[in-house]
XYZ file of C-alpha atoms in Angstrom:
751
model
C 1.470 101.225 43.434
C 4.320 103.704 42.439
C 6.459 102.854 39.261
C 9.259 102.442 41.667
C 7.932 99.159 43.115
C 5.393 98.281 40.231
C 5.885 94.455 38.696
C 7.575 94.233 35.418
C 4.924 93.499 33.067
C 2.629 96.592 35.080
C 5.615 98.607 34.700
C 6.178 97.710 30.598
C 2.767 98.001 29.719
C 2.954 101.828 31.132
C 5.685 102.481 29.426
C 4.623 101.002 26.047
C 1.438 103.212 26.291
C 3.431 106.306 27.131
C 5.247 105.721 24.027
C 2.269 105.310 21.862
C 3.277 101.771 20.842
C 1.057 98.438 20.233
C 2.436 95.354 21.247
C 3.139 94.627 17.507
C 5.049 97.723 17.004
C 7.125 97.066 19.914
C 8.211 93.571 19.256
C 9.065 94.807 15.581
C 11.483 97.363 17.024
C 13.119 95.407 19.617
C 13.296 91.773 17.863
C 11.412 90.538 20.885
C 8.271 88.357 19.942
C 4.788 89.630 20.428
C 3.925 86.256 22.375
C 7.200 87.044 24.979
C 5.987 90.571 24.975
C 2.476 89.847 25.776
C 3.676 86.926 28.538
C 5.492 89.729 30.222
C 2.734 92.172 30.596
C 0.388 89.602 31.696
C 2.504 88.653 34.688
C 3.252 84.825 33.081
C 7.366 86.196 32.371
C 7.928 88.291 35.650
C 11.774 88.447 35.331
C 13.292 88.509 31.873
C 17.147 88.276 30.965
C 18.725 91.658 30.557
C 19.456 91.457 27.228
C 15.686 91.356 26.539
C 15.402 94.324 28.787
C 17.939 96.247 27.124
C 16.181 95.602 23.525
C 13.050 97.007 24.992
C 14.247 99.960 26.791
C 16.122 100.950 23.492
C 12.818 100.254 21.327
C 11.033 102.660 23.475
C 13.695 105.262 23.677
C 13.923 105.097 27.454
C 16.144 107.639 29.394
C 18.600 106.081 31.419
C 16.923 106.859 34.696
C 13.673 104.872 33.372
C 15.517 101.912 31.579
C 17.291 101.536 35.207
C 13.869 101.273 36.737
C 12.724 98.849 34.218
C 15.727 96.710 34.761
C 15.503 96.710 38.737
C 11.791 95.602 38.240
C 13.240 92.622 35.817
C 15.750 91.702 38.469
C 12.934 91.793 41.283
C 10.944 89.323 39.393
C 13.545 86.805 38.734
C 13.392 83.668 40.702
C 15.545 83.893 43.942
C 17.230 81.259 45.462
C 14.441 78.795 46.869
C 13.379 79.252 50.285
C 10.114 79.009 52.763
C 10.741 75.801 53.853
C 10.896 74.073 50.432
C 14.788 73.356 50.466
C 16.150 69.923 49.345
C 17.242 67.733 52.216
C 20.611 66.670 52.528
C 22.151 64.221 49.784
C 23.772 61.039 50.792
C 27.417 61.579 50.435
C 27.984 57.611 50.178
C 24.879 57.325 47.675
C 25.671 54.209 45.533
C 24.048 52.393 42.677
C 20.873 53.230 40.688
C 22.785 54.467 37.877
C 19.945 52.914 34.932
C 17.572 55.222 36.859
C 19.789 58.209 37.062
C 20.196 58.184 33.346
C 16.458 57.802 32.547
C 16.300 61.022 34.960
C 18.667 63.056 33.107
C 17.373 61.930 29.770
C 14.033 63.305 30.894
C 15.472 66.531 32.143
C 17.355 67.139 28.921
C 13.876 67.084 27.110
C 12.363 69.594 29.474
C 12.011 73.128 27.509
C 9.608 75.916 27.112
C 6.720 75.281 24.938
C 6.917 71.219 25.450
C 5.057 69.476 28.533
C 6.813 69.639 31.563
C 8.909 66.724 32.351
C 7.294 64.521 35.507
C 8.883 61.139 36.901
C 7.352 59.035 39.732
C 9.534 57.086 41.974
C 7.763 54.183 43.336
C 8.658 51.378 45.563
C 8.066 49.578 49.331
C 9.701 51.505 52.077
C 13.347 51.512 52.453
C 13.998 51.035 48.782
C 15.851 54.699 48.814
C 13.421 56.421 46.845
C 13.728 59.760 48.577
C 17.636 59.304 48.520
C 17.732 58.576 44.762
C 15.007 61.915 44.020
C 17.380 64.227 46.008
C 20.427 62.855 44.736
C 18.850 63.265 41.101
C 18.170 67.127 42.024
C 21.612 67.675 43.141
C 23.181 65.756 40.133
C 20.512 67.863 37.884
C 21.307 71.284 39.348
C 23.045 73.088 36.658
C 19.836 72.286 34.082
C 17.628 73.857 36.577
C 18.890 77.236 37.536
C 15.591 78.868 38.499
C 15.812 76.690 41.586
C 15.011 73.149 42.960
C 12.116 72.793 45.471
C 11.074 69.877 47.864
C 7.851 69.255 49.720
C 6.982 66.261 51.989
C 3.663 65.342 50.990
C 3.168 63.163 54.342
C 1.445 60.649 52.348
C 1.528 57.958 54.958
C -0.010 60.038 57.489
C -3.594 59.380 58.465
C -4.185 63.052 56.974
C -1.918 63.635 54.241
C -1.218 67.257 53.294
C -3.769 68.942 51.395
C -2.888 70.047 47.957
C -3.954 73.646 48.332
C -1.734 73.915 51.393
C 1.317 72.152 49.290
C 0.412 75.061 46.503
C 0.743 77.804 49.020
C 4.421 76.917 50.091
C 5.709 76.338 46.261
C 3.777 79.578 45.263
C 5.768 81.468 48.157
C 9.390 79.591 47.567
C 8.731 80.417 43.933
C 8.879 84.226 45.158
C 5.383 84.994 45.260
C 4.526 87.311 48.166
C 1.796 85.844 50.682
C -0.743 88.714 49.845
C -0.885 87.777 45.982
C -1.380 84.169 46.814
C -4.833 83.269 45.791
C -7.110 81.561 48.282
C -9.042 79.484 46.013
C -7.333 76.006 45.302
C -7.656 76.331 41.522
C -6.359 79.780 41.140
C -3.161 78.533 43.095
C -2.740 76.016 40.798
C -3.338 78.094 37.778
C -0.549 80.537 39.327
C 1.811 77.671 40.200
C 1.480 76.290 36.572
C 1.814 79.884 34.668
C 4.973 80.108 36.605
C 6.586 76.978 36.029
C 5.417 77.913 32.322
C 8.717 79.893 32.004
C 10.767 78.908 35.095
C 13.697 76.053 34.881
C 12.496 74.532 38.202
C 13.047 71.063 39.822
C 10.286 70.062 42.121
C 10.727 67.251 44.195
C 7.319 65.724 45.870
C 8.287 63.287 48.450
C 5.765 60.755 49.958
C 2.844 61.207 47.956
C -0.222 59.518 48.934
C -1.856 59.290 45.697
C -2.622 60.448 42.290
C -5.408 63.062 43.635
C -2.889 64.567 45.659
C -0.303 65.365 43.282
C -2.319 66.099 40.177
C -2.376 69.590 40.987
C 1.127 70.141 41.811
C 1.894 69.074 38.402
C 2.756 71.647 35.407
C 1.111 71.445 32.115
C 3.963 72.734 30.050
C 7.183 74.340 30.457
C 10.881 73.454 31.294
C 10.126 72.373 34.862
C 10.744 69.084 36.058
C 9.046 67.201 38.609
C 10.048 64.256 40.740
C 7.309 62.217 42.721
C 8.086 59.962 45.154
C 6.052 57.222 46.515
C 4.981 53.955 48.012
C 1.952 53.345 45.230
C 2.854 53.107 41.798
C 0.370 56.224 40.908
C -0.418 54.441 37.737
C -3.258 56.534 37.254
C -1.192 59.709 36.147
C -1.113 60.496 32.491
C 2.278 61.352 30.729
C 4.418 60.544 33.290
C 7.529 58.356 33.207
C 7.512 55.559 35.607
C 10.459 54.524 37.606
C 9.719 51.535 40.064
C 12.821 50.961 42.283
C 13.588 47.192 43.256
C 16.305 46.077 45.959
C 19.818 46.844 44.894
C 21.781 44.351 43.109
C 24.192 42.304 45.249
C 27.315 44.228 44.542
C 25.820 47.530 44.679
C 24.440 47.020 48.029
C 27.964 45.609 49.394
C 29.244 48.855 47.814
C 27.027 50.966 49.639
C 27.847 49.100 53.054
C 31.632 49.630 51.976
C 30.856 53.422 51.513
C 29.352 53.651 55.167
C 31.830 51.426 57.135
C 35.041 52.708 55.112
C 37.282 50.667 52.785
C 39.542 49.394 55.110
C 37.027 47.624 57.568
C 35.252 46.199 54.180
C 38.478 44.914 52.752
C 39.031 43.138 55.970
C 35.959 40.747 55.593
C 34.768 40.348 52.270
C 32.643 37.278 53.098
C 30.944 39.057 56.149
C 30.459 42.111 54.042
C 28.642 40.266 51.507
C 27.055 38.054 54.078
C 25.611 41.094 55.759
C 24.217 42.826 52.794
C 22.416 39.278 51.623
C 20.778 39.072 55.206
C 19.769 43.015 54.672
C 17.934 41.409 51.756
C 19.852 44.019 49.586
C 17.146 47.005 50.694
C 19.090 50.172 51.142
C 17.470 51.246 54.259
C 18.530 48.026 55.975
C 21.870 48.094 54.451
C 22.234 51.761 55.541
C 21.238 50.708 59.367
C 23.443 47.929 59.441
C 26.374 49.901 58.092
C 25.496 52.544 61.004
C 25.302 50.013 63.767
C 28.785 49.066 62.810
C 29.933 52.514 62.728
C 28.640 53.002 66.014
C 30.668 50.015 67.372
C 33.914 49.798 65.815
C 34.911 46.611 67.899
C 32.101 44.530 65.976
C 33.524 42.726 62.967
C 31.177 42.323 59.826
C 31.083 38.664 60.415
C 29.793 39.147 64.061
C 26.852 41.214 62.647
C 26.265 38.920 60.007
C 25.733 36.321 63.061
C 23.336 38.214 64.902
C 21.155 38.956 61.293
C 20.859 35.174 60.565
C 18.860 34.781 63.626
C 15.470 35.276 62.045
C 13.672 36.302 64.950
C 15.979 39.020 65.918
C 16.719 40.220 62.530
C 14.216 43.072 62.439
C 14.866 43.889 65.666
C 18.835 44.140 65.065
C 18.362 46.253 62.001
C 17.627 49.325 64.159
C 19.776 52.616 64.823
C 18.757 55.432 66.486
C 15.282 56.509 65.028
C 16.140 54.286 61.544
C 14.266 50.741 61.665
C 13.078 48.429 59.013
C 10.184 47.539 60.660
C 9.130 51.159 61.322
C 9.162 51.573 57.340
C 7.039 48.544 56.859
C 4.475 49.361 59.724
C 3.466 52.805 58.008
C 2.504 50.945 54.797
C 0.631 48.229 56.937
C -1.386 51.088 58.953
C -2.630 52.161 55.315
C -4.124 48.554 54.443
C -7.532 47.795 54.523
C -8.789 45.433 57.061
C -8.782 42.519 54.124
C -5.792 44.010 53.259
C -4.036 43.392 56.533
C -5.332 40.164 57.126
C -4.004 38.731 53.667
C -0.588 40.130 54.334
C -0.221 38.668 57.908
C -1.716 35.018 56.762
C 0.675 35.154 54.120
C 3.735 34.615 56.123
C 3.701 30.755 56.534
C 3.377 30.610 52.544
C 6.693 28.715 51.218
C 8.774 29.342 48.517
C 9.743 32.439 46.357
C 6.409 32.909 45.146
C 2.504 32.239 45.319
C -0.794 32.566 43.504
C -4.338 33.891 44.275
C -5.645 30.452 44.964
C -2.809 29.839 47.927
C -3.574 33.098 49.058
C -7.130 32.742 49.360
C -6.841 29.568 50.931
C -4.726 30.861 53.897
C -6.863 33.754 54.538
C -10.169 32.067 54.208
C -11.636 34.587 51.673
C -12.925 34.231 48.058
C -10.667 34.410 44.979
C -11.598 37.765 43.790
C -11.589 39.370 47.478
C -8.202 38.043 47.910
C -6.925 39.435 44.507
C -7.911 42.699 45.419
C -6.117 42.354 48.657
C -3.203 41.202 46.973
C -3.045 43.935 44.571
C -3.537 46.490 47.473
C -0.392 44.994 49.068
C 1.434 45.458 45.368
C 0.216 49.117 45.289
C 1.761 49.880 48.372
C 5.108 47.855 48.013
C 4.563 45.031 50.595
C 4.511 42.535 47.975
C 5.894 42.516 44.384
C 4.253 40.694 41.307
C 7.121 40.117 38.738
C 4.593 38.145 36.472
C 0.689 38.029 36.050
C -0.929 36.581 38.902
C 2.472 35.713 40.954
C 3.182 37.583 43.887
C 6.390 37.538 46.281
C 7.810 38.694 49.581
C 10.787 40.463 50.332
C 12.785 38.449 52.782
C 12.471 41.091 55.541
C 9.027 42.090 54.687
C 8.084 38.480 55.048
C 9.427 38.621 58.602
C 7.403 41.716 59.572
C 4.581 39.621 58.321
C 5.256 36.707 60.555
C 5.852 39.257 63.683
C 2.171 40.495 62.713
C 0.613 37.133 62.500
C 2.209 36.222 65.723
C 0.834 39.609 67.642
C -2.415 39.397 66.266
C -3.625 35.943 65.868
C -3.944 32.859 68.378
C -1.496 30.097 67.742
C -4.302 27.970 67.261
C -5.593 29.871 64.193
C -1.786 29.835 62.732
C -1.854 25.920 62.945
C -5.038 25.758 61.525
C -3.870 27.980 58.610
C -0.394 26.091 57.916
C -2.329 22.936 57.760
C -5.193 24.189 55.770
C -2.650 25.501 53.347
C -0.677 22.131 53.232
C -3.166 19.951 53.097
C -4.418 22.227 49.893
C -1.486 21.991 48.392
C -0.623 18.261 48.674
C -4.164 17.384 47.191
C -3.794 19.456 44.358
C -0.566 18.288 43.319
C -1.882 14.885 43.381
C -4.580 15.829 40.892
C -2.389 17.668 38.873
C 0.260 14.942 38.687
C -2.228 12.125 37.889
C -2.789 13.961 34.433
C 0.477 12.113 33.745
C -0.644 8.945 34.787
C -1.869 6.458 32.430
C -5.546 5.378 33.447
C -5.883 8.511 35.483
C -6.007 11.902 33.955
C -8.511 14.557 34.405
C -9.608 15.243 38.300
C -12.259 13.230 39.758
C -15.756 14.305 39.252
C -16.683 16.994 41.713
C -13.303 17.970 42.475
C -13.019 21.922 43.346
C -9.543 22.967 44.299
C -9.535 26.785 43.146
C -7.026 25.545 40.750
C -8.246 25.096 37.128
C -6.350 21.969 35.841
C -8.285 20.781 32.521
C -5.457 19.190 31.010
C -1.707 18.075 31.103
C -0.207 21.739 30.189
C -2.240 23.292 33.005
C -1.198 20.631 35.331
C 2.408 20.750 34.698
C 2.487 24.764 34.865
C 0.694 24.330 38.544
C 3.317 22.153 39.622
C 6.314 23.961 38.575
C 5.088 27.105 39.565
C 4.226 25.671 43.266
C 6.780 23.413 43.539
C 8.760 24.646 46.094
C 5.524 25.202 47.946
C 4.278 21.623 47.906
C 7.535 20.422 48.264
C 7.670 22.198 51.767
C 4.490 20.556 52.330
C 5.431 17.314 51.385
C 8.469 17.926 54.008
C 5.956 18.848 56.691
C 4.034 15.777 55.974
C 6.864 13.515 56.356
C 7.856 15.441 59.904
C 4.581 14.887 61.119
C 4.381 11.417 60.096
C 1.815 11.346 57.454
C 3.339 8.730 55.524
C 0.421 7.322 53.504
C 0.032 10.879 52.379
C 3.597 11.167 51.349
C 3.580 8.188 49.550
C 0.630 9.229 47.475
C 1.748 12.400 46.586
C 5.361 10.852 45.365
C 3.442 8.011 43.688
C 1.603 10.576 41.537
C 4.783 12.494 40.328
C 6.170 9.156 38.906
C 5.379 10.028 35.030
C 5.417 13.678 35.986
C 8.999 13.556 36.912
C 10.023 12.433 33.362
C 8.701 15.764 32.096
C 10.776 17.614 34.456
C 14.147 15.859 35.124
C 16.255 19.123 35.649
C 14.048 20.197 39.036
C 16.678 19.222 40.990
C 14.440 17.883 44.068
C 13.047 14.515 42.724
C 15.729 12.899 44.726
C 14.800 14.474 48.145
C 10.764 13.495 47.022
C 11.452 9.920 46.566
C 13.588 9.641 49.908
C 10.890 10.791 51.756
C 8.571 8.259 50.076
C 10.768 5.408 50.408
C 11.193 6.360 53.985
C 7.570 6.798 54.374
C 6.893 3.253 52.736
C 9.199 1.479 55.372
C 7.757 3.342 58.265
C 4.299 1.871 56.838
C 6.013 -1.370 57.351
C 5.565 -2.606 53.420
C 8.610 -3.585 52.104
C 6.826 -3.936 48.530
C 5.941 -0.457 48.576
C 9.225 0.566 50.023
C 10.794 -1.501 47.148
C 8.486 0.822 44.479
C 9.915 4.139 45.722
C 13.321 3.244 45.807
C 13.131 1.890 42.374
C 11.762 5.740 41.748
C 14.395 6.820 44.051
C 17.186 5.031 41.489
C 15.674 6.433 38.742
C 16.173 9.868 40.062
C 20.150 9.372 41.028
C 20.585 8.054 37.739
C 18.336 10.333 35.416
C 18.511 13.513 37.436
C 21.670 13.705 39.499
C 24.060 11.316 37.136
C 25.243 9.084 40.248
C 25.153 6.027 38.663
C 27.120 3.714 40.942
C 24.507 4.964 43.995
C 21.437 4.261 41.796
C 22.682 0.357 41.054
C 23.110 0.307 45.083
C 19.622 1.730 45.429
C 17.861 -0.414 42.957
C 19.582 -3.874 44.193
C 18.286 -2.880 47.813
C 15.035 -2.680 46.316
C 15.332 -5.778 44.759
C 16.179 -7.414 47.947
C 12.904 -6.080 49.490
C 10.797 -6.949 46.840
C 12.562 -10.774 46.810
C 11.287 -10.607 50.682
C 7.801 -9.574 49.854
C 7.763 -12.225 47.009
C 6.986 -9.614 44.370
C 8.506 -10.838 40.845
C 7.157 -7.731 39.169
C 9.218 -5.255 41.809
C 12.151 -7.621 41.370
C 11.979 -7.203 37.388
C 11.667 -3.379 38.106
C 14.453 -3.431 40.570
C 17.005 -5.011 37.900
C 15.764 -3.180 35.043
C 16.607 0.169 36.978
C 19.658 -1.223 38.169
C 20.599 -1.907 34.546
C 19.656 1.535 33.407
C 22.109 2.970 36.024
C 25.068 0.601 35.065
C 24.695 1.190 31.329
C 26.182 4.699 31.486
C 28.965 3.904 33.708
C 32.374 4.061 31.387
C 33.674 0.247 30.457
C 32.432 -2.696 28.605
C 32.347 -4.555 31.971
C 29.683 -2.416 33.100
C 27.892 -2.815 29.728
C 27.725 -6.698 30.278
C 26.500 -6.118 33.793
C 23.687 -3.886 32.418
C 23.033 -6.701 29.821
C 22.783 -9.299 32.745
C 20.819 -7.033 34.770
C 18.523 -6.315 32.237
C 17.993 -9.901 30.879
C 17.212 -11.038 34.362
C 14.648 -8.026 34.783
C 12.876 -8.905 31.339
C 12.659 -12.272 32.389
C 11.049 -11.852 35.556
C 8.380 -9.157 34.223
C 7.487 -11.252 31.781
C 6.870 -14.235 33.998
C 5.130 -11.504 35.997
C 2.900 -10.534 33.391
C 3.907 -6.903 33.422
C 3.595 -6.180 29.738
C 4.165 -2.431 30.261
C 7.701 -3.142 32.243
C 8.840 -6.134 29.796
C 9.717 -3.782 26.976
C 11.733 -1.263 29.153
C 14.122 -4.030 30.441
C 14.592 -5.328 26.641
C 14.939 -2.039 25.477
C 17.977 -1.568 27.987
C 19.164 -5.142 26.685
C 19.386 -4.125 23.188
C 20.782 -0.541 23.800
C 23.770 -2.146 25.594
C 24.332 -4.725 22.874
C 24.269 -2.066 20.242
C 27.029 -0.198 22.443
C 28.716 -3.414 22.550
C 29.026 -3.261 18.819
C 26.442 -6.511 18.715
C 24.385 -4.630 16.321
C 22.699 -7.884 14.637
C 21.633 -9.245 17.959
C 20.388 -5.997 18.963
C 18.253 -5.725 16.001
C 16.786 -9.502 16.743
C 15.879 -8.306 20.097
C 14.371 -5.265 18.897
C 12.106 -6.845 15.666
C 10.772 -9.506 18.295
C 9.750 -6.680 20.642
C 8.372 -4.418 17.524
C 6.567 -7.538 16.374
C 5.126 -8.217 19.921
C 3.914 -4.942 20.491
C 2.193 -4.645 17.454
C 0.136 -7.286 18.470
C -3.658 -6.543 18.936
C -3.825 -8.585 22.153
C -0.651 -7.549 23.614
C -2.429 -5.925 26.369
C -1.551 -3.055 28.823
C -1.942 0.588 28.696
C -2.443 1.258 24.908
C -0.211 4.564 25.943
C 2.675 3.017 27.595
C 2.619 0.150 24.823
C 2.680 3.033 22.069
C 5.369 4.731 23.686
C 7.659 1.561 24.293
C 7.022 0.655 20.323
C 8.344 4.490 19.696
C 11.325 3.770 21.459
C 12.040 0.467 20.056
C 11.783 2.182 16.405
C 13.850 4.794 17.654
C 16.602 2.476 19.034
C 16.708 0.668 15.317
C 17.114 3.654 14.097
C 19.914 4.331 15.736
C 21.459 0.962 14.781
C 21.097 1.497 11.135
C 22.368 5.012 11.242
C 25.600 3.917 12.942
C 26.017 1.322 10.170
C 25.336 3.940 7.571
C 21.965 2.906 6.493
C 20.623 6.448 6.567
C 17.237 5.800 4.492
C 16.263 2.840 7.136
C 17.290 5.047 9.760
C 15.290 7.964 8.707
C 11.957 5.758 8.182
C 12.679 4.146 11.902
C 12.915 7.545 13.373
C 9.640 9.111 11.239
C 7.577 5.794 12.452
C 8.795 6.538 16.302
C 8.114 10.220 16.558
C 4.486 10.286 16.306
C 4.473 7.573 19.546
C 7.175 9.602 21.315
C 5.353 12.981 20.753
C 2.187 11.582 22.469
C 4.183 11.141 25.749
C 7.127 13.875 25.358
C 9.942 13.322 27.252
C 11.983 16.233 26.166
C 15.226 14.919 25.933
C 14.554 11.493 24.568
C 12.213 13.222 22.293
C 14.798 16.012 21.283
C 17.398 13.434 20.598
C 15.210 11.254 18.230
C 14.708 14.826 16.204
C 18.373 15.554 16.027
C 19.254 12.040 15.033
C 16.709 12.504 12.380
C 18.405 15.557 11.108
C 21.681 13.550 10.786
C 19.801 11.018 8.538
C 18.146 13.535 6.533
C 21.465 15.646 5.685
C 22.849 12.426 4.381
C 20.027 11.875 2.425
C 20.189 15.352 0.944
C 16.857 16.543 2.576
C 18.185 19.872 4.078
C 14.487 21.345 4.661
C 13.091 18.518 6.398
C 16.362 18.320 8.455
C 15.917 21.971 9.598
C 12.351 21.378 10.428
C 13.162 18.640 12.990
C 15.805 20.684 14.175
C 13.660 23.689 14.724
C 11.261 21.328 16.782
C 14.153 20.161 18.994
C 15.437 23.642 19.711
C 11.879 24.660 20.507
C 11.393 21.802 23.265
C 14.717 22.315 24.718
C 14.082 26.047 25.173
C 10.549 25.381 26.514
C 11.996 23.065 29.189
C 14.817 25.465 30.011
C 17.747 23.018 28.878
C 19.776 25.710 27.610
C 22.863 23.548 26.975
C 20.868 21.436 24.850
C 19.100 24.183 23.021
C 22.543 26.161 22.336
C 24.109 23.111 20.503
C 20.465 22.769 18.504
C 20.891 26.429 17.456
C 24.261 25.685 16.384
C 23.182 22.874 14.085
C 20.404 24.647 12.865
C 23.235 27.562 11.923
C 25.261 25.040 10.002
C 22.139 24.158 8.101
């Protein structure tokens, strides 16, 4: 090799030897570090900057001709603009959103420097989330930070045979300016040469569509000022020391903004409702939004609302979301093909699962697999972006992915298998709901011996957690049972929820549950049973929906049915529910009517021997009398009730009787507090609390604690008051009673 075309490092070593200098002597004379000169001579740094070359030429005493040769060798070794098939794809001119992710990448790029670890980020997410678009946009956005070039390689991770990393290394080395004859044949040597080049070059490398960790590990620089962005449908959680950036769907506003960018501002402004609706029906998935925008662009006569109407048809939505060679279903199909047989089975059989999420047991029931095998399949689906797992052991579909799963189910499984799976799921959901709900029913508690439902229900806390987590699913199953005429089952499920409903009054669906059960009881031709469930419906209308007039009307309808059935007990309950509803209507006339209903109800319940229902009617009477400023009459009723409830032979469920006693003592505390007898009020509240805690109804228990705090403040006991308020606040937060929690926090602040 002549000196005219020798690499810079080779030429520098020859000139140093000719000058009779050691590396240390040249470093001292030129002001360039020993390490930098060593890197140049070893070929690690092949194209130093002009000022360094000039300093070395001066220290070596080179003639102008020799100095020119050294400068030319340096220029030849500097990175040229990237090529060799590794150019970045076109950036989307209408790229929208992802500001937080772009900020993270900019921060990571800012930390990339010589001597430090190379900056590496993974951008993961389901097909259609815009991973490649984000990586390319970030590469363009960060161009100024990487003057030595930006490289792009599609790793073809969704292909049956992804690109071998050795082939990728050859492409990258060629793009980095390495002549093909100088690219080693050995994969390990290629990786070493690649790392050595990126140790000193400010390059940004986009590795798109990675199959897994093993494919990208050889492509990661160890140290230096370079940055690598990896996109993959898998999380690549096995990579060490990388910044992970998982991508989800766009926020609603950003999805609408992207659609507006594609179709033009004027068209978007003409139909803002249609714009928002198309974005929603696209599931805020960037690919789907882009396809919808492209379809609108190619059909100028269509309005946004017209496209929204087409997308509203779930059976045709995926078919509609296709434009040219872009199709949402095709993006999902790539991931589906990567799944194991168990993963594919679980994926398509999950399509009928109702609700915003599901756990391993429900998936196992649908797939007819064991829990461990099911969990492995679910995690595989998460890894490929076909499911999301926002919380431990909970999984959710994206709306469009669910439609894709439904299509796979229809194509690949006979209709009788689909029906059997749905029936199996709904039966399991309703049976489990009954067992969980009965934890709160006096006299039931633990599941029956030998019961095995895949769910651990060892106590009320676990039962409540399951009922809340799977509420949408078991409610959907209850609706299905009602449609199918399974009247006895509907009544059984609603009956099991009677006590649990007190624990979760803000759910928002109790009215529907008890509407379904009262209709089922009517279909069974049982007026007494219908009266029972109409009374539950009256409770839901009154307590959950605050529809007091309607609640009274329903309770009085139950009264007529109970009278028709000759059931004094249910008649008494109907009047009690009617009184409960009327009590909170404005006006003294309504309070008087409530006293009348409750008094009649108490007489009927006493006559029927209902020692559990009787106290409820008396408590409502006493409360109405208190509100009517007839405190002494109320106290007399309450003292008589407390004395009766404390009798050893009173009977009834000990839990219900104890709770009723707690309510009576609590109401006595209210009367004493209203008349300024704070010590007596505090005493009654303190006596009531252990009984109320045994069956904690959040709003009632929280109110008692707050009233106790008021009494304690008047008695000069701020620490005890603060303790009571803290317990109330904790209760409200756990029950997601945000307004009450905020009010209690304010009271705590005042203390």
